mmCIF file of C-alpha atoms in Angstrom:
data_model
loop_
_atom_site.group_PDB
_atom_site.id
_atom_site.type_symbol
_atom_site.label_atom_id
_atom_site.label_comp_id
_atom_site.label_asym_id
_atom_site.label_seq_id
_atom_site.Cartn_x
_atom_site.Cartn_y
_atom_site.Cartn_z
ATOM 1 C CA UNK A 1 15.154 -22.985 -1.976
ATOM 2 C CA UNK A 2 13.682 -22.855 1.341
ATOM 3 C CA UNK A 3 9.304 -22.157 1.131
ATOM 4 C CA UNK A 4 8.142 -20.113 3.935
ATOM 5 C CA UNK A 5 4.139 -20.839 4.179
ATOM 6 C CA UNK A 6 2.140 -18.733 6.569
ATOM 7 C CA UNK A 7 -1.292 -18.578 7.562
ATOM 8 C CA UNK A 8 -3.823 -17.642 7.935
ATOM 9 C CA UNK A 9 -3.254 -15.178 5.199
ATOM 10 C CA UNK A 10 -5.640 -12.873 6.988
ATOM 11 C CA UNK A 11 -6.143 -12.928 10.727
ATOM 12 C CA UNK A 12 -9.607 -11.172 12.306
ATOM 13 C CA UNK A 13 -9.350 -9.988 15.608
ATOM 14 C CA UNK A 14 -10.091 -6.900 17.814
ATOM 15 C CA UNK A 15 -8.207 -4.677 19.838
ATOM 16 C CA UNK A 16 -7.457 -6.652 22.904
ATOM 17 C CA UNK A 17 -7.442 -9.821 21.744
ATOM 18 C CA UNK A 18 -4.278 -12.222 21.578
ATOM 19 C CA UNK A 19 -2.825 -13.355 17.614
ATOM 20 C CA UNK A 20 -1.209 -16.151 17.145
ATOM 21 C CA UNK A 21 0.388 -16.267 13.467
ATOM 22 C CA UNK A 22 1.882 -19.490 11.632
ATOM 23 C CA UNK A 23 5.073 -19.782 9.939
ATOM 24 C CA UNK A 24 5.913 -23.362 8.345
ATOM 25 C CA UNK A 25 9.328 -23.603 6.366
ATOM 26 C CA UNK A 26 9.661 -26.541 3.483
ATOM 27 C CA UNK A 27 12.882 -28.065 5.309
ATOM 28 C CA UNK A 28 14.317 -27.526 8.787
ATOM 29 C CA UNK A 29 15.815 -23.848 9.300
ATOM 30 C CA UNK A 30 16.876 -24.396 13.219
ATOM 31 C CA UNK A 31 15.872 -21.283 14.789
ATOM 32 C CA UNK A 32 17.580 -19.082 12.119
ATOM 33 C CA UNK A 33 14.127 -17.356 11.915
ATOM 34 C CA UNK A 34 13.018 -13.788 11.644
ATOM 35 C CA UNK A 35 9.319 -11.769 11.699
ATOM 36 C CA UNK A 36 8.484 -8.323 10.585
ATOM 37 C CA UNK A 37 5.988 -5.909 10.849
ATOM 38 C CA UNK A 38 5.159 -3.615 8.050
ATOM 39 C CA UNK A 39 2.484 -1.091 8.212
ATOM 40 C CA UNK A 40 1.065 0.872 4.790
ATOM 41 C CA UNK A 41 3.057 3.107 2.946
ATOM 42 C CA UNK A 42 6.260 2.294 5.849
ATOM 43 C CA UNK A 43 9.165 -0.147 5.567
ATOM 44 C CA UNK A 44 8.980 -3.679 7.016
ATOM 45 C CA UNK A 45 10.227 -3.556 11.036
ATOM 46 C CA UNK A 46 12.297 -6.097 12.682
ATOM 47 C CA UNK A 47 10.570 -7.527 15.658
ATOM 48 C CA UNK A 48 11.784 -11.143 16.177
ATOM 49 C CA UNK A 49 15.091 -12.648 15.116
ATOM 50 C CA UNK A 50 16.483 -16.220 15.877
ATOM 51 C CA UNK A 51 12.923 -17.379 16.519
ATOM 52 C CA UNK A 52 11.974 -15.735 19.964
ATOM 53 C CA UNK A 53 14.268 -12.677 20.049
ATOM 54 C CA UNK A 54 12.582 -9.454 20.536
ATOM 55 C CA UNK A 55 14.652 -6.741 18.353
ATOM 56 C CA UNK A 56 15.954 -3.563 20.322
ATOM 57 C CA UNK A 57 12.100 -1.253 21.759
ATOM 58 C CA UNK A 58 10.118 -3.837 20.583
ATOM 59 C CA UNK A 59 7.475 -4.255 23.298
ATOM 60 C CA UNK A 60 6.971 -7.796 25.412
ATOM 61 C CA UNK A 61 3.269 -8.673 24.153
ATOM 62 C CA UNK A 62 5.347 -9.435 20.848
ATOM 63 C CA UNK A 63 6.636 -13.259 21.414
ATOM 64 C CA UNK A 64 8.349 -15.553 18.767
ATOM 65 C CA UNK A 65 8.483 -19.132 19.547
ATOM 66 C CA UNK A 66 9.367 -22.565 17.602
ATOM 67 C CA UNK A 67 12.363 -24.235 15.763
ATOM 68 C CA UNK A 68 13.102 -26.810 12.873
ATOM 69 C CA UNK A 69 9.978 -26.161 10.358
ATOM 70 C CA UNK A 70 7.053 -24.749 12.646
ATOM 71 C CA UNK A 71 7.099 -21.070 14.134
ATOM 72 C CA UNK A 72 4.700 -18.759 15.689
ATOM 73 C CA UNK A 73 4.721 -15.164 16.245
ATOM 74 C CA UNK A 74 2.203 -14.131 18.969
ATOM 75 C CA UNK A 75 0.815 -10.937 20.246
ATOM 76 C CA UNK A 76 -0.614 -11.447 23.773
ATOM 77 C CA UNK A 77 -2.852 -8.185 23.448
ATOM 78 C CA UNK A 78 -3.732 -6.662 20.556
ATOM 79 C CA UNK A 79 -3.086 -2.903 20.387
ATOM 80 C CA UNK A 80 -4.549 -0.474 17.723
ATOM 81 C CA UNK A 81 -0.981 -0.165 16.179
ATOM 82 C CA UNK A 82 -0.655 -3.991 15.501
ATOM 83 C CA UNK A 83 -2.939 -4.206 12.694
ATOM 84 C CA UNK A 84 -0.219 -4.589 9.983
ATOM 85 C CA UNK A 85 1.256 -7.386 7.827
ATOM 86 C CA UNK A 86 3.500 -9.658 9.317
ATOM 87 C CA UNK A 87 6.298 -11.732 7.353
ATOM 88 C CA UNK A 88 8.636 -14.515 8.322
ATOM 89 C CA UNK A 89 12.185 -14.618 6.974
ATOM 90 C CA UNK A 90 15.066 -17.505 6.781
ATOM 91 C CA UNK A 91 18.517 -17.451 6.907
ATOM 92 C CA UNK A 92 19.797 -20.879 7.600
ATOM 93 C CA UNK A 93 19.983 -21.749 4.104
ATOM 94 C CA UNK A 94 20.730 -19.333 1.487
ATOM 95 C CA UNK A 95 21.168 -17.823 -1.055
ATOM 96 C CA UNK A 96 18.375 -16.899 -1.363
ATOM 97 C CA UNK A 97 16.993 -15.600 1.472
ATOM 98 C CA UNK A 98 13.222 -16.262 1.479
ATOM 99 C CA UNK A 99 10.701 -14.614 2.968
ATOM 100 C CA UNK A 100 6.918 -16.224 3.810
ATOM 101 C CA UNK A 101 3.941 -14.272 1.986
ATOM 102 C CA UNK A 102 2.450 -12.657 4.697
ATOM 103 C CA UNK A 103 -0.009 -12.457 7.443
ATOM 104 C CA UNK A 104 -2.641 -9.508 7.588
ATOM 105 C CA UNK A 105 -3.756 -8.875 10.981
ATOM 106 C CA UNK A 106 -7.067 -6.632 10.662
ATOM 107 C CA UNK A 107 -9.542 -5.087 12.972
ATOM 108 C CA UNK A 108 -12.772 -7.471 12.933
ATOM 109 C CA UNK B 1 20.247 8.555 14.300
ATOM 110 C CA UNK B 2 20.304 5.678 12.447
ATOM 111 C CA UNK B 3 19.104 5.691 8.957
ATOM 112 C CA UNK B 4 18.911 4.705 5.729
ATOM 113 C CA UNK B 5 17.705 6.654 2.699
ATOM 114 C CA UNK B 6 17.221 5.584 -0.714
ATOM 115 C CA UNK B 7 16.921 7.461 -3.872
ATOM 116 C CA UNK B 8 17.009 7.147 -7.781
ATOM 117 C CA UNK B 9 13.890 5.618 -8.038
ATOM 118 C CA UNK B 10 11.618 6.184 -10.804
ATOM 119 C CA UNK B 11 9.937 5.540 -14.466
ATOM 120 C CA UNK B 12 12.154 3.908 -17.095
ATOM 121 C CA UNK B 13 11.567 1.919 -19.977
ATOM 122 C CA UNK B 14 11.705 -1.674 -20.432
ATOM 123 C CA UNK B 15 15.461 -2.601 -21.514
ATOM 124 C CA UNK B 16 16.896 0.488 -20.404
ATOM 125 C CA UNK B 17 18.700 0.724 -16.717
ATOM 126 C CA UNK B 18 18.600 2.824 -13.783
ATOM 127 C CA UNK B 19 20.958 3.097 -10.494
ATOM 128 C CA UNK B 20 19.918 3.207 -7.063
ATOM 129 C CA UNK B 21 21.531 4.983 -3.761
ATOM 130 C CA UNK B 22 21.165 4.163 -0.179
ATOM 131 C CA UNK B 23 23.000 6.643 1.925
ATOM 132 C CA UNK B 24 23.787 5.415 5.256
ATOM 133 C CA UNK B 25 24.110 7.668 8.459
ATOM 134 C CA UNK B 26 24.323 7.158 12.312
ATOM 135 C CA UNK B 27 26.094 3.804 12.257
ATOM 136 C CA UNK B 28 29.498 2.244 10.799
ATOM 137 C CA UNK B 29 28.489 1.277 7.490
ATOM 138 C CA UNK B 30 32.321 0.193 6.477
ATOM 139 C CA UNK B 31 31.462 -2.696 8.676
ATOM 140 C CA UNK B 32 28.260 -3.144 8.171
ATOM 141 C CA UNK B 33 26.604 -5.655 5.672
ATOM 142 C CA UNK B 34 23.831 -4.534 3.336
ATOM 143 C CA UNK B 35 20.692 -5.835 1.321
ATOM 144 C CA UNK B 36 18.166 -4.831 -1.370
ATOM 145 C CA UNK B 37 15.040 -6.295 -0.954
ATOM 146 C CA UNK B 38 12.059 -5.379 -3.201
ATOM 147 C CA UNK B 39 8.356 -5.291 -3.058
ATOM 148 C CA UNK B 40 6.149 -5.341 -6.068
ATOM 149 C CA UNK B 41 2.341 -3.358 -5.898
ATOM 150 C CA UNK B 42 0.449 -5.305 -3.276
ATOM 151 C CA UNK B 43 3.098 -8.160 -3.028
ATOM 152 C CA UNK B 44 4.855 -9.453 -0.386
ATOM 153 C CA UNK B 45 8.916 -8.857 0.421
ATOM 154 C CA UNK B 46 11.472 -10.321 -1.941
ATOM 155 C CA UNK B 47 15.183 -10.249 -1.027
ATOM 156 C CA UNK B 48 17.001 -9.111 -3.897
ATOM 157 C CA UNK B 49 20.975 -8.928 -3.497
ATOM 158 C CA UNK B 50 23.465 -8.913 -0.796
ATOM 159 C CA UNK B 51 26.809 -7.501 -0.153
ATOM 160 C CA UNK B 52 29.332 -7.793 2.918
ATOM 161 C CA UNK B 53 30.908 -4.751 4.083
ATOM 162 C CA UNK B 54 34.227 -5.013 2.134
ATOM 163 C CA UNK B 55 32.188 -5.811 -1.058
ATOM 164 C CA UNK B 56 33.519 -9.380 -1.959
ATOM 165 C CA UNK B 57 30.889 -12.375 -2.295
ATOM 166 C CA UNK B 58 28.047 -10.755 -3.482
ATOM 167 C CA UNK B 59 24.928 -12.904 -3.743
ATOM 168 C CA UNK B 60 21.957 -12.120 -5.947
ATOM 169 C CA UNK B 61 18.295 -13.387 -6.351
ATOM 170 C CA UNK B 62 17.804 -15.901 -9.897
ATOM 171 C CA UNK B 63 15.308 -13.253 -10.375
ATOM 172 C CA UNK B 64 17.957 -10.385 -11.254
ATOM 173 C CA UNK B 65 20.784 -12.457 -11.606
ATOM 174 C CA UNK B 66 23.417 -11.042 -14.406
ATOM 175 C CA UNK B 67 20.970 -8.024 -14.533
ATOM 176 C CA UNK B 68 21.493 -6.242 -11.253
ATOM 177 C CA UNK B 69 24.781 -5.181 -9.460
ATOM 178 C CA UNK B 70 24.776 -4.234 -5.914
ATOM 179 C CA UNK B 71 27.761 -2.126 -4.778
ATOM 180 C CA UNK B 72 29.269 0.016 -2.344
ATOM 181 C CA UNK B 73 31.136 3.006 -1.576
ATOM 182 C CA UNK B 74 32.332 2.847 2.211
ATOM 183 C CA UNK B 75 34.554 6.195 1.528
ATOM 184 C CA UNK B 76 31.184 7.378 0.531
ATOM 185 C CA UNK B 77 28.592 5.604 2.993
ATOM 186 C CA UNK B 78 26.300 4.630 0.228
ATOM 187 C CA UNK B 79 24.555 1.752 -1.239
ATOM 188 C CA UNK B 80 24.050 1.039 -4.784
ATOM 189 C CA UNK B 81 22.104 -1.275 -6.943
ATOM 190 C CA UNK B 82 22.575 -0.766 -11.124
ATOM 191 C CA UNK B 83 19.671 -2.195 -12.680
ATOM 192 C CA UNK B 84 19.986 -2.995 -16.185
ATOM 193 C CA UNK B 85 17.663 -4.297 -19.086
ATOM 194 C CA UNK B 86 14.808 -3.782 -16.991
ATOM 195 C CA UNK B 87 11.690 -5.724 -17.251
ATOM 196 C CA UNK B 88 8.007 -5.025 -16.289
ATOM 197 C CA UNK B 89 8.557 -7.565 -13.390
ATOM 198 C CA UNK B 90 10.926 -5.202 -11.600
ATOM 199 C CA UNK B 91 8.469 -2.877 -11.220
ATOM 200 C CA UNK B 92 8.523 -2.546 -6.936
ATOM 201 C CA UNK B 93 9.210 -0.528 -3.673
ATOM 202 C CA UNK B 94 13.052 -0.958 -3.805
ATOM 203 C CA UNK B 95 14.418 -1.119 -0.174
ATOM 204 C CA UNK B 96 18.077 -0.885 1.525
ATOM 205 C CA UNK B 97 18.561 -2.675 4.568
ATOM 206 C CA UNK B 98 21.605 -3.597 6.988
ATOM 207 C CA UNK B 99 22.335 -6.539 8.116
ATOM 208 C CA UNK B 100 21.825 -7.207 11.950
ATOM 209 C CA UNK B 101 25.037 -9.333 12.683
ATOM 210 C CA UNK B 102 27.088 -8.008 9.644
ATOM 211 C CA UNK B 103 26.871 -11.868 8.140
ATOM 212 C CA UNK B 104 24.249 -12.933 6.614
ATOM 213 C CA UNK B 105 21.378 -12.947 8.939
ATOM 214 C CA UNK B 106 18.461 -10.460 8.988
ATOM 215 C CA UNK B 107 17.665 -6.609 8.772
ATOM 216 C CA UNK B 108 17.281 -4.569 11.499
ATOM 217 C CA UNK B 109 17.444 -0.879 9.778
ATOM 218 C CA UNK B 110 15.218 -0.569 7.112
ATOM 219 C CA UNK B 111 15.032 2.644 4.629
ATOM 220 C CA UNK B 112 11.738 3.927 3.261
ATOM 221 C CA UNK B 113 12.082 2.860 -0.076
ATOM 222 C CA UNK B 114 12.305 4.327 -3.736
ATOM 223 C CA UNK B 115 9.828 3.144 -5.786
ATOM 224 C CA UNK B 116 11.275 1.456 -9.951
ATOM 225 C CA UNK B 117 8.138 1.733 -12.556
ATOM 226 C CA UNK B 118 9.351 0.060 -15.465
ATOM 227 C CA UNK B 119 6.439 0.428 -18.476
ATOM 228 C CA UNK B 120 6.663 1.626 -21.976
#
């Protein structure tokens, strides 16, 4: 089974600034990578698939870069509706598919 | 639009089962792969089962494994999951989600959720 670690677990930042979020898988998963965005009480959100692919209305400040076992999700500007969790998901090798434990971005 | 919306949700005992529905609207689901992924009180996401969009080669977390059945009715455009001999463990948000490509890849429409108690 293929570990997803991410960190930091919790990210500090204000409204403005640009997050940069970790994603480190336990053996290579090419660029079959995915993040998501979940917000309280909502369902996760698609934003990035196959590493650096922005899902359908997901806006440009939302970049995915990286292949093999190191990926990073970045958000060039941070905008009040950003502060959410953010997960990382395989799919090169599977079943199962895993999914990392999360990122919380929060206003500082 | 597109959207997913789960139901069926609710308290049950441990050992006793329950069966969840993901009705499926705006989109083809007849050719559209599907997933249950589950997320227990303050926990992170944990893909549960799989199933293409003809229903063969269904694929299943160890965690549920010989437990759960996922299932479909493309006549119907609905989801299912049968849960049986439930444990405490299962207790989660239960979400349906479609697959992106319609392989196995990752999940682009997401429904709300029906939330599985499982406590004596």
């Amino acid at each position: 089974e293929i570990v997803l670690t991410q960190s930091p677990a919790t990210l500090s930042l204000s409204p403005g600034e640009r997050a940069t979020l970790s994603c480190r898988a336990s053996q290579s998963v090419r660029n079959y990578l995915a993040w998501y965005q979940q917000k309280p009480g909502q369902a996760p959100r698609l934003l990035i698939y196959d590493a650096s692919n922005r899902a359908t209305g997901i806006p440009p400040r939302f970049s995915g870069s990286g292949s093999g076992t190191d990926f990073t999700l970045t958000i060039s500007s941070l905008e009040p509706e950003d502060f959410a969790v953010y997960y990382c998901q395989q799919r090169y090798n599977w079943p199962p598919l895993t999914f990392g434990e999360g990122t919380k971005v929060e206003i500082k | 639009q597109v959207q997913l919306v789960e139901s069926g949700g609710g308290v049950v005992q441990p050992g006793r089962s329950l069966r969840l529905s993901c009705a499926a609207s705006g989109f083809t689901f007849s050719t559209s792969a599907m997933y249950w992924v589950r997320q227990a009180p303050g926990k992170g996401l944990e893909w549960v089962a799989f199933i293409p969009y003809d229903g063969t080669n269904r694929y299943y977390a160890d965690s549920v494994k010989g437990r759960f059945t996922i299932s479909r009715e493309n006549s119907q455009n609905t989801l299912f999951l049968q849960m049986n001999s439930l444990r405490a463990e299962d207790t989660a948000v239960y979400y349906c989600a479609r697959d992106r490509l319609g392989v196995v890849a990752d999940m682009d429409v997401w429904g709300r959720g029906t939330t599985v108690t499982v406590s004596s």
